[in-house]
Coordinates of C-alpha atoms in Angstrom, one line a residue:
X13 CA 83.0 59.6 33.0
X14 CA 84.4 60.2 28.6
X15 CA 84.3 57.5 28.0
X16 CA 80.9 56.0 29.0
X17 CA 79.6 59.7 27.2
X18 CA 80.9 58.3 24.3
X19 CA 80.0 54.8 24.4
X20 CA 76.3 56.5 24.7
X21 CA 76.4 59.1 21.8
X22 CA 77.6 56.4 19.4
X23 CA 74.4 53.7 20.5
X24 CA 72.3 57.6 19.3
X25 CA 74.4 57.0 16.6
X26 CA 74.1 53.9 15.3
X27 CA 69.8 53.9 16.2
X28 CA 69.7 57.6 14.0
X29 CA 71.7 55.2 11.3
X30 CA 69.7 52.8 11.4
X31 CA 66.7 54.5 11.1
X32 CA 68.2 56.7 8.0
X33 CA 68.6 53.1 6.3
X34 CA 64.9 52.1 7.8
X35 CA 63.5 54.6 5.9
X36 CA 63.6 54.0 1.9
X37 CA 60.0 52.9 -0.4
X38 CA 61.0 49.5 -0.6
X39 CA 57.7 50.0 -4.3
X40 CA 60.4 52.5 -5.4
X41 CA 64.0 53.5 -6.3
X42 CA 63.3 57.2 -6.6
X43 CA 60.9 57.2 -3.4
X44 CA 62.5 60.9 -1.6
X45 CA 62.5 59.5 2.0
X46 CA 62.8 61.4 5.2
X47 CA 62.5 61.0 9.1
X48 CA 59.7 64.2 10.2
X49 CA 59.1 61.1 14.0
X50 CA 59.8 58.9 15.9
X51 CA 59.0 55.7 13.4
X52 CA 57.4 58.0 11.0
X53 CA 59.0 57.6 7.5
X54 CA 57.1 59.7 5.3
X55 CA 58.5 59.1 1.5
X56 CA 57.8 61.9 -1.8
X57 CA 58.3 61.3 -5.5
X58 CA 60.7 62.9 -7.5
X59 CA 59.0 64.7 -9.6
X60 CA 55.8 65.3 -8.4
X61 CA 56.0 65.5 -4.6
X62 CA 53.2 63.6 -4.2
X63 CA 53.1 61.0 -0.9
X64 CA 54.0 57.4 -2.0
X65 CA 52.4 55.0 -0.3
X66 CA 55.2 52.4 -0.3
X67 CA 53.1 49.3 -0.1
X68 CA 51.4 48.8 -3.5
X69 CA 53.2 49.8 -6.2
X70 CA 53.5 53.2 -7.9
X71 CA 51.0 54.8 -10.9
X72 CA 52.9 54.4 -14.3
X73 CA 52.1 58.5 -14.5
X74 CA 54.2 59.3 -11.1
X75 CA 56.3 56.6 -12.3
X76 CA 57.2 58.3 -15.3
X77 CA 57.6 61.6 -13.7
X78 CA 60.8 60.3 -11.8
X79 CA 62.4 59.2 -15.6
X80 CA 62.5 62.8 -16.1
X81 CA 64.2 64.9 -13.1
X82 CA 67.9 66.0 -14.2
X83 CA 70.2 63.5 -12.5
X84 CA 70.2 65.6 -8.9
X85 CA 71.7 62.6 -6.8
X86 CA 72.7 59.0 -8.8
X87 CA 70.0 57.8 -7.5
X88 CA 67.6 59.6 -9.7
X89 CA 68.6 59.2 -13.1
X90 CA 66.9 58.4 -16.2
X91 CA 66.7 54.8 -17.5
X92 CA 67.9 53.5 -20.7
X93 CA 64.7 51.5 -21.7
X94 CA 61.8 54.1 -21.1
X95 CA 57.9 53.6 -22.2
X96 CA 58.9 51.2 -24.9
X97 CA 56.2 52.7 -27.6
X98 CA 56.2 54.1 -30.6
X99 CA 56.7 58.4 -29.0
X100 CA 59.5 56.7 -26.2
X101 CA 59.7 58.7 -23.1
X102 CA 58.0 62.2 -21.8
X103 CA 56.8 64.2 -19.2
X104 CA 53.0 62.6 -18.2
X105 CA 50.9 64.7 -17.1
X106 CA 49.0 62.6 -14.0
X107 CA 46.3 63.9 -11.2
X108 CA 46.5 64.2 -7.5
X109 CA 45.4 59.5 -7.3
X110 CA 48.2 58.8 -9.9
X111 CA 46.6 58.0 -12.9
X112 CA 46.9 59.7 -16.4
X113 CA 45.1 62.8 -17.9
X114 CA 43.6 61.5 -20.7
X115 CA 45.3 65.0 -23.1
X116 CA 48.9 64.7 -23.1
X117 CA 51.4 67.6 -24.4
X118 CA 54.9 68.0 -24.8
X119 CA 56.8 71.1 -24.8
X120 CA 56.6 72.0 -28.2
X121 CA 52.7 72.7 -27.7
X122 CA 52.3 69.0 -29.5
X123 CA 49.1 67.2 -27.7
X124 CA 47.5 63.6 -28.6
X125 CA 44.8 61.2 -25.7
X126 CA 46.6 58.9 -24.0
X127 CA 44.4 55.3 -22.5
X128 CA 45.6 54.0 -19.2
X129 CA 48.5 52.7 -19.6
X130 CA 49.8 56.1 -20.5
X131 CA 49.9 54.8 -24.5
X132 CA 48.7 57.5 -27.4
X133 CA 45.6 56.3 -29.2
X134 CA 44.8 59.2 -31.2
X135 CA 47.2 61.5 -33.7
X136 CA 48.8 64.4 -32.2
X137 CA 47.9 68.2 -32.5
X138 CA 48.2 70.9 -31.6
X139 CA 46.1 73.1 -28.3
X140 CA 42.9 72.9 -29.1
X141 CA 42.7 68.9 -28.8
X142 CA 40.1 68.0 -27.0
X143 CA 40.3 64.0 -24.8
X144 CA 36.8 63.1 -23.5
X145 CA 38.2 61.2 -21.7
X146 CA 40.5 58.6 -20.5
X147 CA 40.3 54.7 -22.0
X148 CA 40.6 52.1 -19.6
X149 CA 42.8 49.0 -20.2
X150 CA 41.4 46.5 -20.2
X151 CA 43.7 44.1 -21.5
X152 CA 47.0 44.0 -21.1
X153 CA 48.3 40.7 -23.1
X154 CA 51.8 39.7 -22.3
X155 CA 54.7 37.1 -24.1
X156 CA 57.3 35.5 -22.7
X157 CA 59.9 33.5 -24.3
X158 CA 63.0 31.7 -22.0
X159 CA 65.4 29.9 -23.6
X160 CA 65.6 26.8 -23.6
X161 CA 66.5 24.2 -20.1
X162 CA 67.2 20.4 -19.9
X163 CA 64.5 20.3 -18.0
X164 CA 61.4 20.4 -18.9
X165 CA 58.9 21.9 -16.4
X166 CA 55.5 21.5 -16.4
X167 CA 52.1 24.1 -17.4
X168 CA 50.7 23.0 -14.2
X169 CA 54.1 24.3 -12.2
X170 CA 55.1 27.4 -14.6
X171 CA 51.4 28.7 -14.0
X172 CA 51.4 28.3 -9.8
X173 CA 55.2 29.7 -10.0
X174 CA 53.7 32.6 -12.5
X175 CA 50.5 33.3 -10.2
X176 CA 52.7 33.5 -7.6
X177 CA 55.9 35.8 -8.2
X178 CA 52.2 38.5 -9.4
X179 CA 50.9 38.0 -6.9
X180 CA 53.4 38.8 -4.3
X181 CA 55.1 40.4 -6.0
X182 CA 53.0 43.0 -8.0
X183 CA 50.3 43.0 -5.9
X184 CA 48.3 41.5 -8.1
X185 CA 45.3 39.8 -7.1
X186 CA 45.0 36.8 -9.2
X187 CA 41.3 37.8 -10.2
X188 CA 43.1 39.1 -13.1
X189 CA 44.8 37.0 -14.9
X190 CA 43.0 35.5 -16.8
X191 CA 45.0 33.1 -17.9
X192 CA 48.4 31.7 -18.6
X193 CA 49.8 29.7 -21.0
X194 CA 52.6 27.8 -22.0
X195 CA 53.9 25.5 -25.1
X196 CA 57.4 25.2 -24.2
X197 CA 59.6 28.6 -25.3
X198 CA 56.6 30.4 -24.9
X199 CA 54.8 31.7 -22.4
X200 CA 51.6 33.6 -22.4
X201 CA 49.7 36.4 -19.6
X202 CA 46.2 37.3 -20.7
X203 CA 45.4 40.7 -18.2
X204 CA 41.5 41.2 -17.3
X205 CA 40.4 44.8 -15.6
X206 CA 37.1 45.9 -16.7
X207 CA 37.4 48.7 -13.4
X208 CA 39.9 48.8 -10.8
X209 CA 38.3 49.9 -6.6
X210 CA 40.7 51.6 -5.5
X211 CA 41.9 49.5 -3.1
X212 CA 43.3 47.5 -6.7
X213 CA 46.6 48.0 -9.2
X214 CA 46.4 48.3 -11.6
X215 CA 47.2 45.9 -14.8
X216 CA 49.6 48.5 -16.9
X217 CA 51.1 49.2 -13.4
X218 CA 52.0 45.9 -13.5
X219 CA 52.8 45.5 -16.5
X220 CA 55.1 47.9 -16.4
X221 CA 57.1 46.9 -13.3
X222 CA 58.0 43.3 -14.8
X223 CA 58.1 45.2 -18.0
X224 CA 60.8 46.8 -15.9
X225 CA 62.5 43.9 -13.6
X226 CA 62.9 41.2 -16.6
X227 CA 64.8 44.0 -18.5
X228 CA 67.3 44.7 -15.8
X229 CA 66.0 48.1 -14.5
X230 CA 63.3 47.3 -11.2
X231 CA 61.8 50.1 -9.8
X232 CA 62.1 48.2 -6.2
X233 CA 64.4 50.0 -3.8
X234 CA 65.3 47.4 -3.8
X235 CA 66.4 46.6 -7.6
X236 CA 67.2 43.6 -7.5
X237 CA 67.4 40.8 -10.4
X238 CA 64.1 39.7 -10.9
X239 CA 64.5 35.8 -10.3
X240 CA 61.4 33.5 -11.8
X241 CA 61.8 29.8 -9.8
X242 CA 59.7 26.4 -11.0
X243 CA 59.9 24.0 -8.6
X244 CA 63.7 25.4 -8.0
X245 CA 64.7 25.6 -11.5
X246 CA 65.5 29.2 -12.6
X247 CA 63.2 30.5 -15.4
X248 CA 65.1 33.2 -17.1
X249 CA 63.3 35.3 -20.1
X250 CA 65.3 36.1 -22.9
X251 CA 62.4 37.5 -24.8
X252 CA 59.1 40.4 -23.3
X253 CA 56.5 41.6 -26.1
X254 CA 53.4 43.3 -24.1
X255 CA 49.9 44.8 -25.6
X256 CA 47.1 46.9 -24.6
X257 CA 43.6 46.6 -26.0
X258 CA 41.8 49.2 -24.9
X259 CA 37.6 49.2 -24.2
X260 CA 37.9 51.8 -27.2
X261 CA 39.1 50.7 -30.8
X262 CA 42.3 53.5 -30.8
X263 CA 40.6 56.7 -33.3
X264 CA 43.4 56.9 -35.2
X265 CA 42.6 59.3 -38.9
X266 CA 41.9 57.5 -41.1
X267 CA 43.9 59.8 -43.3
X268 CA 47.0 58.2 -42.3
X269 CA 45.2 54.1 -43.4
X270 CA 44.5 55.9 -46.8
X271 CA 47.9 57.3 -46.9
X272 CA 49.8 53.3 -46.4
X273 CA 47.4 51.7 -48.6
X274 CA 47.9 54.3 -51.2
X275 CA 52.0 53.5 -50.6
X276 CA 51.4 49.8 -50.0
X277 CA 48.7 49.5 -53.8
X278 CA 51.6 52.0 -55.7
X279 CA 54.2 50.3 -54.7
X280 CA 52.7 47.0 -55.9
X281 CA 51.0 48.5 -59.3
X282 CA 55.3 49.5 -60.3
X283 CA 56.4 45.8 -59.0
X284 CA 53.9 44.7 -61.7
X285 CA 54.6 47.1 -64.0
X286 CA 58.1 45.9 -64.1
X287 CA 57.6 42.8 -64.4
X288 CA 55.6 43.5 -68.0
X289 CA 58.1 45.3 -68.6
X290 CA 60.9 42.8 -68.6
X291 CA 58.8 39.9 -70.2
X292 CA 58.3 42.2 -72.8
X293 CA 61.4 42.8 -73.5
X294 CA 62.4 39.0 -72.6
X295 CA 60.2 37.7 -75.3
X296 CA 60.6 40.5 -77.1
X297 CA 64.8 39.5 -77.7
X298 CA 63.0 35.6 -78.1
X299 CA 61.0 36.5 -80.2
X300 CA 64.7 38.2 -83.3
X301 CA 65.9 35.6 -81.7
X302 CA 64.6 33.7 -83.7
X303 CA 63.7 36.1 -86.4
X304 CA 67.5 35.6 -87.3
X305 CA 67.5 31.8 -87.0
X306 CA 65.1 32.0 -89.5
X307 CA 66.5 34.4 -91.9
X308 CA 69.7 32.6 -91.4
X309 CA 67.7 29.2 -92.5
X310 CA 66.8 30.4 -95.0
X311 CA 69.1 32.2 -96.6
X312 CA 71.2 28.8 -96.2
X313 CA 68.4 26.8 -98.2
X314 CA 68.0 28.8 -101.7
X315 CA 72.1 29.2 -101.8
X316 CA 72.1 24.8 -101.8
X317 CA 69.1 25.2 -104.3
X318 CA 70.6 26.9 -106.5
X319 CA 73.6 24.9 -106.1

């Protein structure tokens, strides 16, 4: 009887272990998941405790908040790359829907306005700073440079492979891929999304996931290295640039622009002044040498005449 009980207990433990292993979030390695019922796995995002829909991408705002969590577990860590912008990674304020709040502030009471990609679009100010709206990032330009291969890729094949990648891995519908241009080894991808229906992924989230995949810091639970195959040949990406274009231009203060222009003008004037001074000195030295030579010749002529 005891051996039979041991076998049954082992089977129960094996099933429970398998259930726990399957209770993970495929699209977010930072999600904390728990089995709260038979066949029911609930995942929440570290840092915000919001439920996570693991069938699609997690919003960039929630991901950035999770990245700022302290090291409580081995899998909750701050990646070395963070957000690739001029201000670095920060702990954002997110709406319940996952979008960025229009105004972001840090712990020192410094605030600024952001777009839907979480990028700063105004000068920094105090708590009194007002951001009337969350401006949408409508265009995203992605530039890739792949390692040179002995086998040349055909343009239609590259376009097909990247379209399938964005559709299958990042859940982006092809209609948001405005263009793909290939001029070996440079690849240019243009994403366009005027409005985002609730059921579609945001192109800013897609760009963030893609950037982390290329930098070997995947958000996906498998954490596997991104592989892009073109007709069976690997497309090895070695460089990546991402540019964000909003539906309204940034509102940076003109004083900063004027200060930059003044600095450039000052440098140009100083360079010109130094150049003119050098030319004058060289001209003076040349004239002085010529006068010395002329005086020497006159003395020689006078000496010869007296003789």
